[in-house]
Amino acid sequence: MSEQPETVQPVADELTRSQQSHLDRLEAESIYIMREAVAESERPVMLYSVGKDSAVMVHLASKAFAPSRLPFPLLHVDTTWKFRAMYELRNAMAERLGVELLVHQNPECVRLGINPFTHGSQVHTDMWKTQGLKQALDKYGFDLAFGGARRDEEKSRAKERVFSVRSAQHRWDPKRQRPELWSVYNVRTTMGETIRAFPLSNWTELDIWQYIRREQIPIVPLYFAAERPVVERNGTLIMVDDDRMPLEPGEEPMLKKVRFRTLGCYPLTGAVESEADTLTAIVQEMLLATTSERQGRVIDHDAAASMEAKKQEGYF
Amino acid sequence: MATDQAMIAEDIERYLELQENKGLLRFITCGSVDDGKSTLIGRLLYESHLVFEDQMAALESDSKRFGTQGADLDLALLVDGLAAEREQGITIDVAYRFFSTDVRKFIVADTPGHEQYTRNMVTGASTADVAVILVDARKGIMTQTRRHSFLVSLLGIRKVALAINKVDLVGYSQDVVQAIEDDYRSFATEIGLDEVVAIPLSALVGDNVTERSPHMQWYNGPTLMGYLETVAVDTDHARPGSLRLPVQWVNRPDHTFRGFSGQVARGAVVVGQQVRVLPGHSVSTITSVLGPSGELTRAVAGQPVTVTLADEVDVSRGDVLSSVDEPAEVADQFEATLVWMAEEELLPERQYLLKLGTKVVGAAVTRIKHKVNVNTLEHVSATTLELNDIGVCNVALDQPVAFDRYEENRDMGGFILIDRLTGNTVGAGMIRFALRRSTNVQWQSLEVTKSARAELKGQRPCVVWFTGLSGAGKSTIANLLEKRLHADGRHTTLLDGDNVRHGLNRDLGFTDADRVENVRRVAEVAHLMVETGLIVLVSFISPFQEERAMARELVEPGEFCEVFVDTPLVVAEERDVKGLYRKARRGELVNFTGIDSPYQPPESPEVHIDTTLVSPEDAAELIVVRLREMGILGR
């Protein structure tokens, strides 16, 4: 978490709500959401994907409940195909925070050896992530799960509530969304329903980076540019993170200075060529960028409304 | 240009320093599909460079497929979200959009304009600081403009930008714009919108959105973006004198620390300050204030804190730490403006849950004074509220809460109503004022108490609540239990579903609403009888968990014994003592529990009887054993 010392910050006498910076207001809102969720649920959990949004979410949670420890475990729905650097940071982070880390791997996927190369990205994502998540939530009986989704990521996210109800089968029904007014959040559920809570709803990608920079939050080094072995497939640079990746005839990994704007399963995550090896350089590159961050995700390139369909099925 | 590309390229450090301290503005856009609202938001996103190349490519392909602008880009498609909406070409929900300039970050609530979407507009307006109300320059002020303005005013927004759109289509005429502005101002003042700035613009072409229009030399005001970047929105004063800190969570890492976490809703909290814990009356002193980045001496409205107090006073979630000099009001009845948001109509006297700040209490609407015609603003008498209706109502709570009038503070005066059965948010309310009655009418204090009455009978009173499907065997077991207790010299009574429905509840049917009321009345009767010192046996299907929980809450802890008479549907249907299942299966009975009306089994009843394994006699014995364990019957 933050290496920042706990300092006394004097607040100017006349500081009022609209004079607080946008990062302070986003931070305050996220903390409020987390406290409401914990106070009104029986068994909350925080989904932890090891990405930058998760890092921010966990950092905010440690602020929300200080001096107590996080009053919920972290859950990593693992696919066994994440970058090695992600597993390293995940384990280090859980140890430093002294928080309970649950790792769930869909046993059926383990048995069948589901992977993106032989089964394709859709089957891989659905079975490891969507089905895996549902299994884990049912297994531990969580009634509320925090997720790091942001409304600016994708059009159907723009309409999702901060507190979003899922049926006992984990389905999202966009027509049955509850009105959400002021900061009065409805956390009630009946008959096996569960809640997804999104404390980062109103953050943008730029906010996330600015906050990571301001708070010095540790993130996976893959976000920073470095020489890495990659191959180019269908115009996307894929990093050869381990020897499970089958190379096509004539394919030779080449060293390129690349970084990642989002992180997921390494065979499904495109790298971008970049020189940005500091947080400041990343933000600078982002501000001057001409493509949106989800472009690096192979999963979004399907039909226009693919995310909406996935979410109705129970994808986070 | 909305962001300073040159500074980003040359002096990123300095740029980021400036960016970290920029402010945040939330606004709502109102207007119908034809007014060009989506186009305007699309233009704001486009002009602030938030549309990336891949999104532009998608936009180009979408424009050809769904667009309404011929060969041109249809910017509206940038903001139309859900697939169903794209097909219908309308926006049916609230969507939130984000963009930022070098001065501010913006969160836009994009809501539909039709009357049937009043609830969505109210939702969007509830968090907005400012409203942008669009009118079509060719049409001027329309009925819907008035409706939107009324809703904006109702939700407490005072700053309005009147965006007079499509001025290119009226030849950039100053006369047309002036006439619309005059027309609007006379109406706006009436409903309390007195800070209106009229801006003539064209979202389609881009005039006066971010760049000043070369076609309107006569216009001296700001561009829309200029207005949004500079409008001042602060109404709160950060005085300790007006402190309100609703407690969200009691923070107890170990026995050495007991803190109260929450967001300051109003005023300021300062170390050393005296506070009153509402709705109770205890007073203590703030000893420390922990902010998100460490200890503070002072925190103001909008900041999350965890505070500690000097004394061991009783504080729990939902309480409000309030200044001593100007404390929040406390009442259990108030008048409120209510916006109904559910398909099922509001039922006066029905028990809902009310959430105000961090407090959840039981509530009922006791009277609808009138509803408001949102188009004409006329008051109309009403006995119920339907979806999208707005009414002024009396609301009664099952316990007092701390609040401020909505117009003084949104966080302390805005509440939602939640349906106990479905958990859905069915209404939103804004408190106008406390009803004097509630502070003046005290509970009649009675000198002969429950325990005195019970003592005379030599017993401890309680409710034994039997729940289960029709024909499960509830009445049989209840009857055996009562005979047994009676023989032991206990004073008992038995409330049976069928019997009560012949008398007290004969006006009720079997819809969900009626079932709720049926159980509510019986729970109240059981409560009164417990007060008289009786052991009350209740034998009711009582299918819904919420109502059983409500019955439990009416009596004191340890006085409620829930007995789940568990008979599988097939078994009950096979027994079919009263022939009701056969009727229901033939369709002669509707809303029959287990057939076409749900039964929610108890999660943790005091006694769980599986009638396929246990005889009625043994079941009665099991209950007696449990009542002994609960200390209700002597050993």
mmCIF file of N, CA and C in Angstrom, chain B residues 412-466:
data_model
loop_
_atom_site.group_PDB
_atom_site.id
_atom_site.type_symbol
_atom_site.label_atom_id
_atom_site.label_comp_id
_atom_site.label_asym_id
_atom_site.label_seq_id
_atom_site.Cartn_x
_atom_site.Cartn_y
_atom_site.Cartn_z
ATOM 1 N N MET B 412 -29.128 15.631 4.470
ATOM 2 C CA MET B 412 -29.858 15.444 5.720
ATOM 3 C C MET B 412 -31.371 15.458 5.521
ATOM 4 N N GLY B 413 -31.817 15.761 4.281
ATOM 5 C CA GLY B 413 -33.265 15.894 4.090
ATOM 6 C C GLY B 413 -33.825 15.081 2.938
ATOM 7 N N GLY B 414 -32.970 14.330 2.245
ATOM 8 C CA GLY B 414 -33.440 13.510 1.130
ATOM 9 C C GLY B 414 -33.468 12.049 1.540
ATOM 10 N N PHE B 415 -34.562 11.343 1.235
ATOM 11 C CA PHE B 415 -34.659 9.933 1.639
ATOM 12 C C PHE B 415 -35.236 9.090 0.521
ATOM 13 N N ILE B 416 -35.042 7.780 0.631
ATOM 14 C CA ILE B 416 -35.693 6.859 -0.305
ATOM 15 C C ILE B 416 -36.631 5.941 0.473
ATOM 16 N N LEU B 417 -37.654 5.444 -0.226
ATOM 17 C CA LEU B 417 -38.530 4.430 0.352
ATOM 18 C C LEU B 417 -38.223 3.106 -0.334
ATOM 19 N N ILE B 418 -38.151 2.041 0.475
ATOM 20 C CA ILE B 418 -37.782 0.720 -0.043
ATOM 21 C C ILE B 418 -38.919 -0.246 0.244
ATOM 22 N N ASP B 419 -39.293 -1.025 -0.763
ATOM 23 C CA ASP B 419 -40.314 -2.038 -0.573
ATOM 24 C C ASP B 419 -39.735 -3.177 0.262
ATOM 25 N N ARG B 420 -40.480 -3.572 1.309
ATOM 26 C CA ARG B 420 -39.943 -4.598 2.199
ATOM 27 C C ARG B 420 -39.856 -5.961 1.530
ATOM 28 N N LEU B 421 -40.734 -6.206 0.566
ATOM 29 C CA LEU B 421 -40.756 -7.524 -0.073
ATOM 30 C C LEU B 421 -39.680 -7.678 -1.127
ATOM 31 N N THR B 422 -39.614 -6.708 -2.028
ATOM 32 C CA THR B 422 -38.710 -6.856 -3.170
ATOM 33 C C THR B 422 -37.358 -6.216 -2.921
ATOM 34 N N GLY B 423 -37.271 -5.333 -1.925
ATOM 35 C CA GLY B 423 -36.025 -4.609 -1.701
ATOM 36 C C GLY B 423 -35.812 -3.481 -2.690
ATOM 37 N N ASN B 424 -36.763 -3.233 -3.575
ATOM 38 C CA ASN B 424 -36.577 -2.188 -4.582
ATOM 39 C C ASN B 424 -36.794 -0.796 -4.012
ATOM 40 N N THR B 425 -36.138 0.173 -4.617
ATOM 41 C CA THR B 425 -36.364 1.570 -4.277
ATOM 42 C C THR B 425 -37.647 2.001 -4.982
ATOM 43 N N VAL B 426 -38.663 2.348 -4.210
ATOM 44 C CA VAL B 426 -39.952 2.642 -4.834
ATOM 45 C C VAL B 426 -40.296 4.120 -4.817
ATOM 46 N N GLY B 427 -39.612 4.901 -3.992
ATOM 47 C CA GLY B 427 -39.928 6.328 -3.954
ATOM 48 C C GLY B 427 -38.757 7.123 -3.423
ATOM 49 N N ALA B 428 -38.782 8.428 -3.728
ATOM 50 C CA ALA B 428 -37.752 9.321 -3.192
ATOM 51 C C ALA B 428 -38.463 10.516 -2.599
ATOM 52 N N GLY B 429 -37.988 10.980 -1.449
ATOM 53 C CA GLY B 429 -38.693 12.064 -0.782
ATOM 54 C C GLY B 429 -37.775 13.164 -0.322
ATOM 55 N N MET B 430 -38.355 14.345 -0.211
ATOM 56 C CA MET B 430 -37.627 15.501 0.277
ATOM 57 C C MET B 430 -38.402 16.103 1.432
ATOM 58 N N ILE B 431 -37.771 16.163 2.599
ATOM 59 C CA ILE B 431 -38.486 16.600 3.797
ATOM 60 C C ILE B 431 -38.747 18.099 3.745
ATOM 61 N N ARG B 432 -39.996 18.482 3.949
ATOM 62 C CA ARG B 432 -40.349 19.901 3.974
ATOM 63 C C ARG B 432 -40.280 20.435 5.402
ATOM 64 N N PHE B 433 -40.941 19.757 6.330
ATOM 65 C CA PHE B 433 -40.846 20.171 7.729
ATOM 66 C C PHE B 433 -41.394 19.062 8.629
ATOM 67 N N ALA B 434 -41.024 19.109 9.900
ATOM 68 C CA ALA B 434 -41.542 18.142 10.863
ATOM 69 C C ALA B 434 -42.980 18.485 11.174
ATOM 70 N N LEU B 435 -43.783 17.465 11.432
ATOM 71 C CA LEU B 435 -45.148 17.738 11.849
ATOM 72 C C LEU B 435 -45.144 17.904 13.358
ATOM 73 N N ARG B 436 -45.709 19.010 13.821
ATOM 74 C CA ARG B 436 -45.678 19.364 15.235
ATOM 75 C C ARG B 436 -46.212 18.244 16.104
ATOM 76 N N ARG B 437 -47.274 17.581 15.564
ATOM 77 C CA ARG B 437 -47.875 16.494 16.305
ATOM 78 C C ARG B 437 -46.845 15.563 16.926
ATOM 79 N N SER B 438 -45.824 15.254 16.111
ATOM 80 C CA SER B 438 -44.932 14.197 16.559
ATOM 81 C C SER B 438 -44.163 14.594 17.803
ATOM 82 N N THR B 439 -43.861 15.897 17.923
ATOM 83 C CA THR B 439 -43.138 16.277 19.132
ATOM 84 C C THR B 439 -44.086 16.463 20.308
ATOM 85 N N ASN B 440 -45.360 16.776 20.009
ATOM 86 C CA ASN B 440 -46.297 17.043 21.098
ATOM 87 C C ASN B 440 -47.025 15.796 21.597
ATOM 88 N N VAL B 441 -47.340 14.895 20.654
ATOM 89 C CA VAL B 441 -48.050 13.697 21.086
ATOM 90 C C VAL B 441 -47.040 12.681 21.597
ATOM 91 N N GLN B 442 -46.980 12.524 22.895
ATOM 92 C CA GLN B 442 -46.062 11.563 23.483
ATOM 93 C C GLN B 442 -46.779 10.226 23.607
ATOM 94 N N TRP B 443 -45.991 9.165 23.732
ATOM 95 C CA TRP B 443 -46.621 7.896 24.093
ATOM 96 C C TRP B 443 -47.273 8.082 25.449
ATOM 97 N N GLN B 444 -48.520 7.639 25.579
ATOM 98 C CA GLN B 444 -49.183 7.699 26.858
ATOM 99 C C GLN B 444 -48.404 6.802 27.811
ATOM 100 N N SER B 445 -47.896 7.362 28.906
ATOM 101 C CA SER B 445 -47.119 6.468 29.762
ATOM 102 C C SER B 445 -48.062 5.769 30.745
ATOM 103 N N LEU B 446 -47.988 4.470 30.754
ATOM 104 C CA LEU B 446 -48.944 3.666 31.501
ATOM 105 C C LEU B 446 -48.292 3.145 32.768
ATOM 106 N N GLU B 447 -49.030 3.231 33.855
ATOM 107 C CA GLU B 447 -48.391 2.873 35.119
ATOM 108 C C GLU B 447 -48.476 1.391 35.442
ATOM 109 N N VAL B 448 -49.499 0.735 34.902
ATOM 110 C CA VAL B 448 -49.521 -0.720 35.039
ATOM 111 C C VAL B 448 -48.757 -1.276 33.842
ATOM 112 N N THR B 449 -47.612 -1.833 34.075
ATOM 113 C CA THR B 449 -46.730 -2.220 32.979
ATOM 114 C C THR B 449 -46.959 -3.658 32.550
ATOM 115 N N LYS B 450 -46.317 -3.995 31.443
ATOM 116 C CA LYS B 450 -46.413 -5.354 30.931
ATOM 117 C C LYS B 450 -45.953 -6.365 31.988
ATOM 118 N N SER B 451 -44.813 -6.044 32.623
ATOM 119 C CA SER B 451 -44.299 -7.050 33.570
ATOM 120 C C SER B 451 -45.226 -7.182 34.773
ATOM 121 N N ALA B 452 -45.887 -6.065 35.149
ATOM 122 C CA ALA B 452 -46.841 -6.150 36.257
ATOM 123 C C ALA B 452 -47.999 -7.074 35.886
ATOM 124 N N ARG B 453 -48.466 -6.923 34.651
ATOM 125 C CA ARG B 453 -49.587 -7.764 34.217
ATOM 126 C C ARG B 453 -49.167 -9.231 34.140
ATOM 127 N N ALA B 454 -47.967 -9.439 33.597
ATOM 128 C CA ALA B 454 -47.487 -10.810 33.455
ATOM 129 C C ALA B 454 -47.282 -11.448 34.831
ATOM 130 N N GLU B 455 -46.775 -10.635 35.762
ATOM 131 C CA GLU B 455 -46.505 -11.136 37.105
ATOM 132 C C GLU B 455 -47.774 -11.669 37.771
ATOM 133 N N LEU B 456 -48.868 -10.898 37.546
ATOM 134 C CA LEU B 456 -50.150 -11.312 38.108
ATOM 135 C C LEU B 456 -50.549 -12.698 37.593
ATOM 136 N N LYS B 457 -50.149 -12.981 36.339
ATOM 137 C CA LYS B 457 -50.472 -14.276 35.733
ATOM 138 C C LYS B 457 -49.395 -15.316 36.050
ATOM 139 N N GLY B 458 -48.329 -14.865 36.687
ATOM 140 C CA GLY B 458 -47.261 -15.791 37.056
ATOM 141 C C GLY B 458 -46.551 -16.378 35.854
ATOM 142 N N GLN B 459 -46.347 -15.594 34.802
ATOM 143 C CA GLN B 459 -45.675 -16.147 33.620
ATOM 144 C C GLN B 459 -44.935 -15.061 32.859
ATOM 145 N N ARG B 460 -44.127 -15.494 31.879
ATOM 146 C CA ARG B 460 -43.483 -14.545 30.965
ATOM 147 C C ARG B 460 -44.227 -14.568 29.630
ATOM 148 N N PRO B 461 -44.620 -13.406 29.137
ATOM 149 C CA PRO B 461 -45.377 -13.386 27.880
ATOM 150 C C PRO B 461 -44.465 -13.600 26.673
ATOM 151 N N CYS B 462 -45.051 -14.070 25.583
ATOM 152 C CA CYS B 462 -44.278 -14.224 24.344
ATOM 153 C C CYS B 462 -45.209 -14.468 23.170
ATOM 154 N N VAL B 463 -44.616 -14.430 21.966
ATOM 155 C CA VAL B 463 -45.352 -14.798 20.753
ATOM 156 C C VAL B 463 -44.744 -16.083 20.220
ATOM 157 N N VAL B 464 -45.584 -17.099 19.979
ATOM 158 C CA VAL B 464 -45.116 -18.292 19.274
ATOM 159 C C VAL B 464 -45.738 -18.218 17.891
ATOM 160 N N TRP B 465 -44.879 -17.994 16.885
ATOM 161 C CA TRP B 465 -45.381 -17.671 15.543
ATOM 162 C C TRP B 465 -45.202 -18.869 14.626
ATOM 163 N N PHE B 466 -46.307 -19.492 14.217
ATOM 164 C CA PHE B 466 -46.249 -20.641 13.307
ATOM 165 C C PHE B 466 -46.332 -20.163 11.875
#
